[in-house]
Coordinates of C-alpha atoms (C1' of nucleotides) in Angstrom, one line a residue:
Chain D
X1 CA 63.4 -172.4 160.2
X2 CA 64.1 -169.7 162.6
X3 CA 66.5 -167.1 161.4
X4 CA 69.9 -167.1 163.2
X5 CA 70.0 -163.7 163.3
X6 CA 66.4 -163.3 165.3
X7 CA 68.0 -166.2 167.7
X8 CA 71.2 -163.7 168.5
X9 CA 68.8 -160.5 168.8
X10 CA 65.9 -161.8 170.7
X11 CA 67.1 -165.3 173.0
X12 CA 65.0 -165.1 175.3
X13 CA 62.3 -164.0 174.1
X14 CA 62.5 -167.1 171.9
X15 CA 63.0 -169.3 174.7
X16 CA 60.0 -168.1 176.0
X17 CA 58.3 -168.6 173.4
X18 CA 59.1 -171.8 172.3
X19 CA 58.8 -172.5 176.6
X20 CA 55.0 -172.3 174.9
X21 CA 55.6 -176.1 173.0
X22 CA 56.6 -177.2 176.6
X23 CA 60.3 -177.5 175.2
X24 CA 62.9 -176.2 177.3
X25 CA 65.0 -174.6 174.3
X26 CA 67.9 -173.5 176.3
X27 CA 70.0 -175.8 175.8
X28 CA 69.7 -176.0 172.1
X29 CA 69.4 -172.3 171.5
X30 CA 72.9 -172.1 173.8
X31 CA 74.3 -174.6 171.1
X32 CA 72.8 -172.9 168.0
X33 CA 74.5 -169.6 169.0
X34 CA 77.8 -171.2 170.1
X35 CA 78.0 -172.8 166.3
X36 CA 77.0 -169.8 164.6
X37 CA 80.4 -168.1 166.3
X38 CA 82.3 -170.9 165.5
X39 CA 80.9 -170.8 161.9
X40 CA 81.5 -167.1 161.8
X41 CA 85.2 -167.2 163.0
X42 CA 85.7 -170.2 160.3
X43 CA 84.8 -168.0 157.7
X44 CA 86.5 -165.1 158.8
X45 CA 89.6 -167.1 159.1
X46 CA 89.1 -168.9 155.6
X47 CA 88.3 -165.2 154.1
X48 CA 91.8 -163.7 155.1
X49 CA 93.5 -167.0 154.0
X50 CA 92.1 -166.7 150.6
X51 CA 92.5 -162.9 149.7
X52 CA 95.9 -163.5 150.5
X53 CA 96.1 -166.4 147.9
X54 CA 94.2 -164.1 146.1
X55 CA 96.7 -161.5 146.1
X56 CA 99.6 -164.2 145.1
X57 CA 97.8 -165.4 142.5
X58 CA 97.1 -161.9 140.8
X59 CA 101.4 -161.1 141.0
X60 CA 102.0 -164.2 139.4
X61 CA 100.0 -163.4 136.6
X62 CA 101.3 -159.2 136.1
X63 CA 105.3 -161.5 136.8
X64 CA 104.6 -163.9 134.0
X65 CA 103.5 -161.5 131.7
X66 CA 106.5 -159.2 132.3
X67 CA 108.4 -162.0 131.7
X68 CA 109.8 -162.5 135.3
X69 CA 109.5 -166.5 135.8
X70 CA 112.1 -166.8 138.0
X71 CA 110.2 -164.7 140.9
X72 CA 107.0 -166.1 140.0
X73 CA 107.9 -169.5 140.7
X74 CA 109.2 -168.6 144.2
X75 CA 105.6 -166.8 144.5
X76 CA 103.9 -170.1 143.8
X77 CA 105.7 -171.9 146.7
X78 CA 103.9 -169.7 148.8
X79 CA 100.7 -171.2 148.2
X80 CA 100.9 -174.2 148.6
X81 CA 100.8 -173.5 152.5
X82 CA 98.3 -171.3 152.0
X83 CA 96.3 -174.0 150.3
X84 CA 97.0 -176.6 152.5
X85 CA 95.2 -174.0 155.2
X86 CA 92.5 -172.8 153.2
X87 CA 91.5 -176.8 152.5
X88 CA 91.6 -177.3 156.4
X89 CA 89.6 -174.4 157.1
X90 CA 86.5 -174.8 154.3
X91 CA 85.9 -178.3 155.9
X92 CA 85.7 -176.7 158.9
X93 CA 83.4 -174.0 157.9
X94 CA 81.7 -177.0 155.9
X95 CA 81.5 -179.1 159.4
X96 CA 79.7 -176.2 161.3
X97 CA 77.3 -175.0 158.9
X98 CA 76.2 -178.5 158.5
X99 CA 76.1 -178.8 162.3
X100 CA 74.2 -175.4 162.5
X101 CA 71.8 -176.5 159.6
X102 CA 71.1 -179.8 161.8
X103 CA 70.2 -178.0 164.8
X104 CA 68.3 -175.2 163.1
X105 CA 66.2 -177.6 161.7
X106 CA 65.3 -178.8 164.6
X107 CA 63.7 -175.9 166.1
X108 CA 60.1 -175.5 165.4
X109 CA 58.6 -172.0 165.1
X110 CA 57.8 -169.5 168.1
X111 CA 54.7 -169.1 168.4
X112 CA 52.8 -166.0 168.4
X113 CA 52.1 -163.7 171.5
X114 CA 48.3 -164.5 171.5
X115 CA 49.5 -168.6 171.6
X116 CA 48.7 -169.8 175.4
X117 CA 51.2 -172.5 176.8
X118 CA 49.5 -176.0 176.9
X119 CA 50.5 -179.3 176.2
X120 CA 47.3 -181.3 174.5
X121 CA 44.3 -180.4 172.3
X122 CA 42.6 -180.2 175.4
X123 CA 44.1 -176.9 176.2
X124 CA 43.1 -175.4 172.6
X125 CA 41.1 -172.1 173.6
X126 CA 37.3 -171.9 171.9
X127 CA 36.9 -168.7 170.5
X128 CA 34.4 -169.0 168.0
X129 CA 31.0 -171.2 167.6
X130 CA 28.5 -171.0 165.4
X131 CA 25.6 -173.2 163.9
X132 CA 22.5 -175.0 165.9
X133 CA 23.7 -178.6 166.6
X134 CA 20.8 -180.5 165.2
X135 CA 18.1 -182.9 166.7
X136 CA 18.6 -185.9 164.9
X137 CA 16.1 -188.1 163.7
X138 CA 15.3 -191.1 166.0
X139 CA 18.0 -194.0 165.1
X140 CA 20.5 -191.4 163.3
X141 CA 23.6 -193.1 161.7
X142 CA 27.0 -192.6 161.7
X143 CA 28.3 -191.4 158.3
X144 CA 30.2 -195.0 157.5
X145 CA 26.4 -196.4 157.8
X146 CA 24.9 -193.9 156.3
X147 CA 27.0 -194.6 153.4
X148 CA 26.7 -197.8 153.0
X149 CA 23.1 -197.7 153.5
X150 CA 22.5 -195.1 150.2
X151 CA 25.8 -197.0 148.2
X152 CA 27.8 -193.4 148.3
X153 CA 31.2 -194.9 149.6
X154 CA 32.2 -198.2 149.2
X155 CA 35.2 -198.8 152.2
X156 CA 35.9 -202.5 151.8
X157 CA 36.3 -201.8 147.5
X158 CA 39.0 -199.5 148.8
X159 CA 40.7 -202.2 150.6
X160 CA 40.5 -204.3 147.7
X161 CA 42.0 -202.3 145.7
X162 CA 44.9 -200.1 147.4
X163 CA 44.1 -200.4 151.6
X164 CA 42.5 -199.6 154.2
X165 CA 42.0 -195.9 154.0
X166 CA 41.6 -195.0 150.6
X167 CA 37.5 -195.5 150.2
X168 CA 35.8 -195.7 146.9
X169 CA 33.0 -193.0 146.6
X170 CA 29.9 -194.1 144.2
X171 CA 27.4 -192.5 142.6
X172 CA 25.4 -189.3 144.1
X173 CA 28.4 -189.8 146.7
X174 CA 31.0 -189.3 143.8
X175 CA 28.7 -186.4 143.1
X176 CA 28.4 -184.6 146.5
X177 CA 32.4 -185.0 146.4
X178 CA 32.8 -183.3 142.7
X179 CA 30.2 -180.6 144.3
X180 CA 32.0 -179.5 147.1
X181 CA 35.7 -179.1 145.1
X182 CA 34.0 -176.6 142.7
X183 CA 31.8 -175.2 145.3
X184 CA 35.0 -174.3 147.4
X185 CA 36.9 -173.3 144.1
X186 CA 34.2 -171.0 143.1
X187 CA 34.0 -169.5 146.7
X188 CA 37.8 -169.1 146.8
X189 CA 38.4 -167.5 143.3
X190 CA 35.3 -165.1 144.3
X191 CA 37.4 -164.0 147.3
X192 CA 40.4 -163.1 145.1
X193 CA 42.5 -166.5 145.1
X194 CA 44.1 -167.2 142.2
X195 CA 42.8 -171.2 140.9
X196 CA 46.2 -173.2 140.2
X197 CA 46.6 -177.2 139.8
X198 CA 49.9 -177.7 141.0
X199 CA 52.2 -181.3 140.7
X200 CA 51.1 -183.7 143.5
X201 CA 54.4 -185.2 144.0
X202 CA 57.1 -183.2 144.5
X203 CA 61.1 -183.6 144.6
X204 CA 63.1 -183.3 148.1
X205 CA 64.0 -180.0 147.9
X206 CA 60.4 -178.7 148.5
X207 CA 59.5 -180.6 150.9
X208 CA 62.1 -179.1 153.0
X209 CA 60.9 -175.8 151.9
X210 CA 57.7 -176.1 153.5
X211 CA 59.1 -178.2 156.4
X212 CA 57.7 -181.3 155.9
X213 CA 60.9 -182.7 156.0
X214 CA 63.0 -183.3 158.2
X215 CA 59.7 -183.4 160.6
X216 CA 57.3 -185.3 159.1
X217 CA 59.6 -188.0 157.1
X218 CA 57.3 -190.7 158.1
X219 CA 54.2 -188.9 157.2
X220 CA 54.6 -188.7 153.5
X221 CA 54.6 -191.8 151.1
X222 CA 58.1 -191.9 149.5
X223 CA 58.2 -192.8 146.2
X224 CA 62.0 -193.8 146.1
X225 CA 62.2 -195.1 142.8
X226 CA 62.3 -191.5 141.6
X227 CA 62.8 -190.1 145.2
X228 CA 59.6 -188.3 144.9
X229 CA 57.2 -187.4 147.7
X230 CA 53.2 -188.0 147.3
X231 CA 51.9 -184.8 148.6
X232 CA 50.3 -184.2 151.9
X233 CA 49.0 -181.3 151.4
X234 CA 48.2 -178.7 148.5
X235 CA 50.6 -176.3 151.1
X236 CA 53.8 -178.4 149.9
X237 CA 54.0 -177.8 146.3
X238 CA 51.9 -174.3 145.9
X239 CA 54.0 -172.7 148.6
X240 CA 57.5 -173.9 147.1
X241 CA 56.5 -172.0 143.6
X242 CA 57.5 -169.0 146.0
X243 CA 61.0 -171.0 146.5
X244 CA 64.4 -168.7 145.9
X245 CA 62.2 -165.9 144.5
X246 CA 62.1 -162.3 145.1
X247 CA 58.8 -161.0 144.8
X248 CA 58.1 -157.3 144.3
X249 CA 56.7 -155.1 147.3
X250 CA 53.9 -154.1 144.7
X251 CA 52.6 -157.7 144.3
X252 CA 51.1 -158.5 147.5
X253 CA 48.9 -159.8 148.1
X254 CA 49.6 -162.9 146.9
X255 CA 46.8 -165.7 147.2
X256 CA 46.4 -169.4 145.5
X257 CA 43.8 -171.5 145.9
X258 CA 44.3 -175.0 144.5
X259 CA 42.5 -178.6 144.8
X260 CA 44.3 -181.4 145.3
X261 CA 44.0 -185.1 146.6
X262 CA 46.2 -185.6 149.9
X263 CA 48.1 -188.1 150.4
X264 CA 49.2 -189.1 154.6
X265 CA 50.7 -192.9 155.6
X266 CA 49.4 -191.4 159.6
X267 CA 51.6 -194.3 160.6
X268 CA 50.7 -195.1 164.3
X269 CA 46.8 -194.0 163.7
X270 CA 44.6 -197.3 164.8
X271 CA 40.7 -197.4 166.9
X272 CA 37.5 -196.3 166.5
X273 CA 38.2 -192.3 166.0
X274 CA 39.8 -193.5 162.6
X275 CA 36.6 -195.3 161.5
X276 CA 35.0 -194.0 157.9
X277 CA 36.0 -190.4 157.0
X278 CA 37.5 -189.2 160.1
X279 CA 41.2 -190.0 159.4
X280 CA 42.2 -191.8 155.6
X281 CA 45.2 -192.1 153.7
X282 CA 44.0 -190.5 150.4
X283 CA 41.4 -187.4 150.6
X284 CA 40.7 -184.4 148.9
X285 CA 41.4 -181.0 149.8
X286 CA 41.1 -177.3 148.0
X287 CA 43.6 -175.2 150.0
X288 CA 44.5 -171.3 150.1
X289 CA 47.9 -170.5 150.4
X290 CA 49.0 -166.1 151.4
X291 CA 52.2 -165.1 151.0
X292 CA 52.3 -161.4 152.6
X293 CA 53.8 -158.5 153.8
X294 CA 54.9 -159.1 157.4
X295 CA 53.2 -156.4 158.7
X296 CA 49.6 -157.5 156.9
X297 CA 50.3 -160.9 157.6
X298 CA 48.1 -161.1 160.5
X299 CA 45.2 -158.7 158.9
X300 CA 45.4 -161.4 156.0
X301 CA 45.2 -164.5 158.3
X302 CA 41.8 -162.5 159.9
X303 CA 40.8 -162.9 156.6
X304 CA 40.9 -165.7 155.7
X305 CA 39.6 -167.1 159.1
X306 CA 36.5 -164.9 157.7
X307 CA 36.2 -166.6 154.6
X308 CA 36.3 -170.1 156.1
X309 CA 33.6 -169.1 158.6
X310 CA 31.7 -167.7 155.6
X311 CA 32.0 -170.9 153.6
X312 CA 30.4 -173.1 157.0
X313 CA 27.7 -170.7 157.4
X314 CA 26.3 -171.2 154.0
X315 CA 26.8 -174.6 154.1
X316 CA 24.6 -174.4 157.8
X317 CA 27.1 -176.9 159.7
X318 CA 27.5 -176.3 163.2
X319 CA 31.3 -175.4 163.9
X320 CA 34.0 -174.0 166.3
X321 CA 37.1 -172.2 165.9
X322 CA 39.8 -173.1 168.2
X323 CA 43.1 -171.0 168.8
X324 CA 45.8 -173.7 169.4
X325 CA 47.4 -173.7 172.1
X326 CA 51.5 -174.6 172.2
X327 CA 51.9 -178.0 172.8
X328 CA 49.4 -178.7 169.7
X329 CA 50.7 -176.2 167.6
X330 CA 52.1 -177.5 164.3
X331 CA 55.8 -177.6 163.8
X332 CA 55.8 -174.9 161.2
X333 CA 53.4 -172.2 162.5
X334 CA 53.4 -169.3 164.7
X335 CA 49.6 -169.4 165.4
X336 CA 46.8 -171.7 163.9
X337 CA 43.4 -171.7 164.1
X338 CA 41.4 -175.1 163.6
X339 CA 37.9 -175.2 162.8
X340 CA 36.3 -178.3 164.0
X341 CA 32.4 -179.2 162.4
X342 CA 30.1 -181.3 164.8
X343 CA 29.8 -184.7 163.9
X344 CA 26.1 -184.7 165.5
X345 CA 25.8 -189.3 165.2
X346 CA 29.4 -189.2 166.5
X347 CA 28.6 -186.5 168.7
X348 CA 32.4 -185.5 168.2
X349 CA 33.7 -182.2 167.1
X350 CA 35.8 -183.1 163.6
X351 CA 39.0 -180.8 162.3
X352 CA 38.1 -180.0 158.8
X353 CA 40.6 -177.0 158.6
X354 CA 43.3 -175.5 159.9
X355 CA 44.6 -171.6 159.3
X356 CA 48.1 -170.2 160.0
X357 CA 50.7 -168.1 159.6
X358 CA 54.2 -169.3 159.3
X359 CA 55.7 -165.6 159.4
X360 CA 59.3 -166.3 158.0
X361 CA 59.8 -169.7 159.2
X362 CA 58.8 -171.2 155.6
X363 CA 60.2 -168.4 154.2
X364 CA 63.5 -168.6 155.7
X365 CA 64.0 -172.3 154.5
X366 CA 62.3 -171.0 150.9
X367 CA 64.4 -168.0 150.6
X368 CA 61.2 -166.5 149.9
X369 CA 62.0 -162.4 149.9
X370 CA 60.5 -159.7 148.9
X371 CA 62.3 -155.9 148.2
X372 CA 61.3 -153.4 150.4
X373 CA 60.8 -149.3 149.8
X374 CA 64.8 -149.5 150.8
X375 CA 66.0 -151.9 148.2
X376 CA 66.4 -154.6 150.9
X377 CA 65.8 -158.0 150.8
X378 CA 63.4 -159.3 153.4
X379 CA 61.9 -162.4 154.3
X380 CA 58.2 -162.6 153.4
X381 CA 55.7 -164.3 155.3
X382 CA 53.6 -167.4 154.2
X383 CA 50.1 -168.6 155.3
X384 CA 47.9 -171.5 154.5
X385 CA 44.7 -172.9 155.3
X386 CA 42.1 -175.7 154.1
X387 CA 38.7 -174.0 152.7
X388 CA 38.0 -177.0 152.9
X389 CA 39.2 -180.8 153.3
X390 CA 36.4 -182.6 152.0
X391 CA 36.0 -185.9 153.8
X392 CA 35.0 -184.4 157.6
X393 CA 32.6 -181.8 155.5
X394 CA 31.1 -184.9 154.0
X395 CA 30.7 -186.7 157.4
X396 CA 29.3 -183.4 158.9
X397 CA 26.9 -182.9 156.1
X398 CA 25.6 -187.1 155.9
X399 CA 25.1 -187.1 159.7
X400 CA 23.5 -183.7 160.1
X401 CA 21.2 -183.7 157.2
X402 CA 19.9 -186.9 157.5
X403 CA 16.2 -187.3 157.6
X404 CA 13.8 -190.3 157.4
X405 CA 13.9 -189.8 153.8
X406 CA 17.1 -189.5 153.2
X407 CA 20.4 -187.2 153.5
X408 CA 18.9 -183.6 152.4
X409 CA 22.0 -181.7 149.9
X410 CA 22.5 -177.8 151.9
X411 CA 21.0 -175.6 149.5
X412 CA 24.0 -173.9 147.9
X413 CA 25.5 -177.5 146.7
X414 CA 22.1 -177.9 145.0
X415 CA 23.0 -176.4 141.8
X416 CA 26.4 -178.1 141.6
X417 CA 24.7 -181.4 142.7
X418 CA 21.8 -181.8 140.4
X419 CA 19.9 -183.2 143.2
X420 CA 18.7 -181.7 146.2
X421 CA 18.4 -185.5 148.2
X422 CA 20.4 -188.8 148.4
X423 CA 17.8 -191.4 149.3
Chain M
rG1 C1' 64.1 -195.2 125.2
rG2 C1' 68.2 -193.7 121.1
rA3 C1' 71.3 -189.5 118.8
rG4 C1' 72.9 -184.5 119.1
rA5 C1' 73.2 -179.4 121.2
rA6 C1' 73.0 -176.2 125.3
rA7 C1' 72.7 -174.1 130.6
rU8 C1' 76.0 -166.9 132.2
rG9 C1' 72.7 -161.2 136.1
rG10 C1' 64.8 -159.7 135.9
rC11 C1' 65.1 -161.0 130.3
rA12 C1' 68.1 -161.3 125.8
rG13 C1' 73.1 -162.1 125.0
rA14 C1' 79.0 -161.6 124.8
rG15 C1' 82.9 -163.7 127.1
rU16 C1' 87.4 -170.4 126.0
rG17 C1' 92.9 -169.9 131.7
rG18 C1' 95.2 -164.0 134.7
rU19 C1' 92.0 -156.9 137.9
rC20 C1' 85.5 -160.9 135.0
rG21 C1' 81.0 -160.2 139.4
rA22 C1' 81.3 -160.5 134.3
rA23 C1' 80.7 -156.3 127.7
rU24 C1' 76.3 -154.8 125.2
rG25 C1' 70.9 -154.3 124.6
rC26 C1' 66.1 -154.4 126.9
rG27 C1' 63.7 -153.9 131.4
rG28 C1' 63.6 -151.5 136.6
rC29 C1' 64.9 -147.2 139.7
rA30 C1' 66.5 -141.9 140.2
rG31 C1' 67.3 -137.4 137.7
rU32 C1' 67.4 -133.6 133.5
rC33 C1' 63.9 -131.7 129.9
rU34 C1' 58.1 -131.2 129.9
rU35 C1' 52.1 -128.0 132.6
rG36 C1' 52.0 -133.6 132.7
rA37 C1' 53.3 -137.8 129.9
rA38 C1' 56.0 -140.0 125.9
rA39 C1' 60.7 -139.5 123.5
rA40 C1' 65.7 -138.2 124.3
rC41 C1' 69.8 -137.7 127.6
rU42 C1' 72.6 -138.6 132.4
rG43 C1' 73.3 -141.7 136.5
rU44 C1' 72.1 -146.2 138.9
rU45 C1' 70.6 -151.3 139.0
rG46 C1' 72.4 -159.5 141.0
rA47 C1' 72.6 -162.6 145.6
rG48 C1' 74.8 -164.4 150.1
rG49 C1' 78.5 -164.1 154.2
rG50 C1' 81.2 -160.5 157.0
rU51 C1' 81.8 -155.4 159.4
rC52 C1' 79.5 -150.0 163.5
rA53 C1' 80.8 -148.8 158.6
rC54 C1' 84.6 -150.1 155.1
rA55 C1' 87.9 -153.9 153.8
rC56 C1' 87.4 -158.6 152.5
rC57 C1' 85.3 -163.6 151.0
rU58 C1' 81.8 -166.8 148.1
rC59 C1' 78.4 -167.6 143.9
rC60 C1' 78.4 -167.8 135.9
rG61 C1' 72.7 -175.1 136.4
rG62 C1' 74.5 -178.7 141.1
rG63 C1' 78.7 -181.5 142.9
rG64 C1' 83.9 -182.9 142.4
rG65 C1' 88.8 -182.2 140.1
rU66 C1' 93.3 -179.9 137.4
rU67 C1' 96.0 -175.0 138.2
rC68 C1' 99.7 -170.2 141.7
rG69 C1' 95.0 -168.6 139.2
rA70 C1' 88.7 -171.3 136.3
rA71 C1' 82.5 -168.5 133.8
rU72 C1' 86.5 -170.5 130.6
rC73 C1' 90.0 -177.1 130.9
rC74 C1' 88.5 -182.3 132.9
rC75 C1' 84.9 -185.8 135.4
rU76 C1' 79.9 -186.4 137.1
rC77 C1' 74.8 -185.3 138.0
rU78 C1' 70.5 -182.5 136.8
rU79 C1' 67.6 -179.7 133.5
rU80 C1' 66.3 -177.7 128.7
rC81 C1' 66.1 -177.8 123.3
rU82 C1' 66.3 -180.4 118.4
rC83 C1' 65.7 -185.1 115.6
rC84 C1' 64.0 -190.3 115.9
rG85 C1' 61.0 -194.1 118.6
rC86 C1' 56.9 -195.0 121.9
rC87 C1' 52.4 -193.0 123.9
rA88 C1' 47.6 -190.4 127.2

RNA sequence: GGAGAAAUGGCAGAGUGGUCGAAUGCGGCAGUCUUGAAAACUGUUGAGGGUCACACCUCCGGGGGUUCGAAUCCCUCUUUCUCCGCCA
């Protein structure tokens, strides 16, 4: 959530920015600010209203004590106007802070200088590539036959047993998927992330804290029984540790890494593009989760672009690193960076992560604040990215390593494998 | 699941209707002393709103109520602890 102070200070320039989502924010940032006086003169209102009730109340009690009754009931009819306003007024306030809330939420982020205006993932700016794409063997397979020709992941048991979209993975497949969760871990907590298993449901509260909600309401499956959400996203319950805390200046950098499962309904996701791996409704994910000083938040978000790209290089996949432009931006971010891996039998580039910086927008909703050198409170920033979501590195590695003897394991999952080839 | 107890500032812990935003201790910060450190001593130290700055307002787990006045009384929800039951 944007911070309604940053609206009154910079309007246009958050107009501008948010002109970068091809939404005309005018009208709503016009609204926001007209509330936030309204709220403002509420409260001032309400304020004088009770310190003067306040002031009754506090000669009533010296009156009683010195034993004058008489005045002190003549006091009390006093407030009963008072009170009668004061109730008026605190529904008011109530009325426009809801209202404000409403509209706040609403507002996604700005995004960040570098971000160019664009409306699809067409316009995403390449500014990275790396990796040979690889001459595939005559008759190469896409992963989904590929798998089903070795028995590594079993789709149709999936249906059987919860849907379509939550795939059954057997075997050296099982394997390969163990492999890569502690091959990422291990690469993470080498870089400095701190290795947490975190709940993977988690209670309302957090998912507004991240922003998932209101957003994404129809994205997460909603236990209501319990009125629980099943996470999307490791970002959801690993960020919210940092909810209503105040962190010390001295204990950034802060970085998690965690693995999780992920759990999206992607209601309104049908066709070929969603076929095997490329889009499911349960997969695994080891994320990294910054929260930063605001002025290293963009060194640390270099960094971490860095260590994904150093992650795909040892793994040998061919990859790109896009800078999103507005109009595909995420709700919650001020810049991303997606790295796609090239899905050589699909010949399609596939997102297996995504890298941003929220700045304060999490933060704000979080309370998330850290004290500065001058005692003061300030908003933090949090970042996030995969390294990596497992099911598109599987499908990268099945269709680019695949020989006429079989899929060949990239050297570094070898030792975590116990087999260098799935034939 | 059953019975009981509790929830106060970073932590511990007092406070049961009237200057209580809250004693005290620990911790943190600043200073004195010291070559430096420790110890000791002195001061300072919650959050949010509001203001140019003050004033002022709100917050003692959440929500609601009683009262001129609530951390203190009532209702309700949540959480934690103890005992019993069940159980990976």
């Amino acid at each position: 959530m944007l911070q309604i102070q940053t609206i009154r200070d910079n309007q246009e320039d958050i107009i501008l920015a948010l002109g970068k989502r091809n939404i005309d924010a005018q009208p709503l940032i016009e609204k926001v600010l007209q509330l936030d006086e309204n709220r403002r003169a509420a409260q001032t209102s309400l304020d004088n209203i009770l310190a003067e009730s306040n002031k009754i109340s506090k000669e009533i009690g010296v009156l009683y004590k010195t034993g004058k009754a008489q005045e002190a009931n003549s006091l009390k009819e006093q407030t009963v106007k008072l009170k009668e306003e004061s109730k008026q007024l605190s529904e008011d306030l109530n009325t426009a802070e809801e209202e404000l809330q409403t509209l706040l939420y609403q507002l996604p982020n700005a995004p960040h200088t570098s971000v160019k205006k664009g409306s699809t993932e067409e316009d995403n700016e390449e500014i990275f590539s790396e990796g040979e794409i690889p001459k595939l063997i005559e008759g190469a397979l896409p992963h989904w036959e590929l798998a089903k020709k070795y028995d590594i992941i079993d789709f149709e048991l999936g249906v059987k047993i919860a849907g379509a979209g939550f795939p059954v993975y057997k075997g050296k497949g099982a394997r390969l998927q163990r492999a890569l969760i502690a091959y990422f871990l291990d690469k993470n907590t080498e870089a400095g992330y701190t290795e947490i298993q975190v709940p993977h449901l988690v209670n309302e509260l957090s998912g507004y804290g991240t922003g998932q909600l209101p957003d994404k309401e129809g994205q997460m499956y909603h236990v209501t029984a319990d009125d629980l959400y099943l996470i999307p996203t490791a970002e959801v319950p690993v960020t919210n540790i940092f909810r209503d805390v105040i962190v010390n200046e001295s204990d950034f950098p802060i970085s998690y890494t965690g693995y999780t499962p992920c759990f999206r309904r992607e209601a309104g996701s049908y066709g070929a593009h969603v076929r095997g791996l490329n889009r499911l409704h349960q997969f695994d994910k080891v994320e990294i989760v910054r929260v930063e000083h605001p002025s290293k938040s963009y060194d640390a978000l270099d960094g971490m672009v860095d260590h994904v790209k150093n992650i795909l290089g040892e793994l040998k996949l061919p990859y790109r690193i896009l800078r999103l432009c507005g109009g595909d931006l995420g709700f919650t971010a001020a810049l991303t960076f997606d790295f796609e891996v090239f899905s050589t039998a699909q010949d399609r580039w596939l997102e297996i992560s995504s890298v941003s910086n929220f700045e304060t927008y999490q933060a704000n909703r979080l309370k998330l604040r850290f004290k500065d050198e001058n005692g003061k409170n300030q908003l933090a920033h949090t970042l996030n990215g995969s390294s990596l979501a497992l099911p598109r590195v599987l499908a990268g590695i099945l269709e680019n390593y695949q020989t006429t003897d079989g899929i060949k394991i990239p050297d570094v999952l070898v030792p975590y494998c116990g087999f260098d080839m799935i034939n």
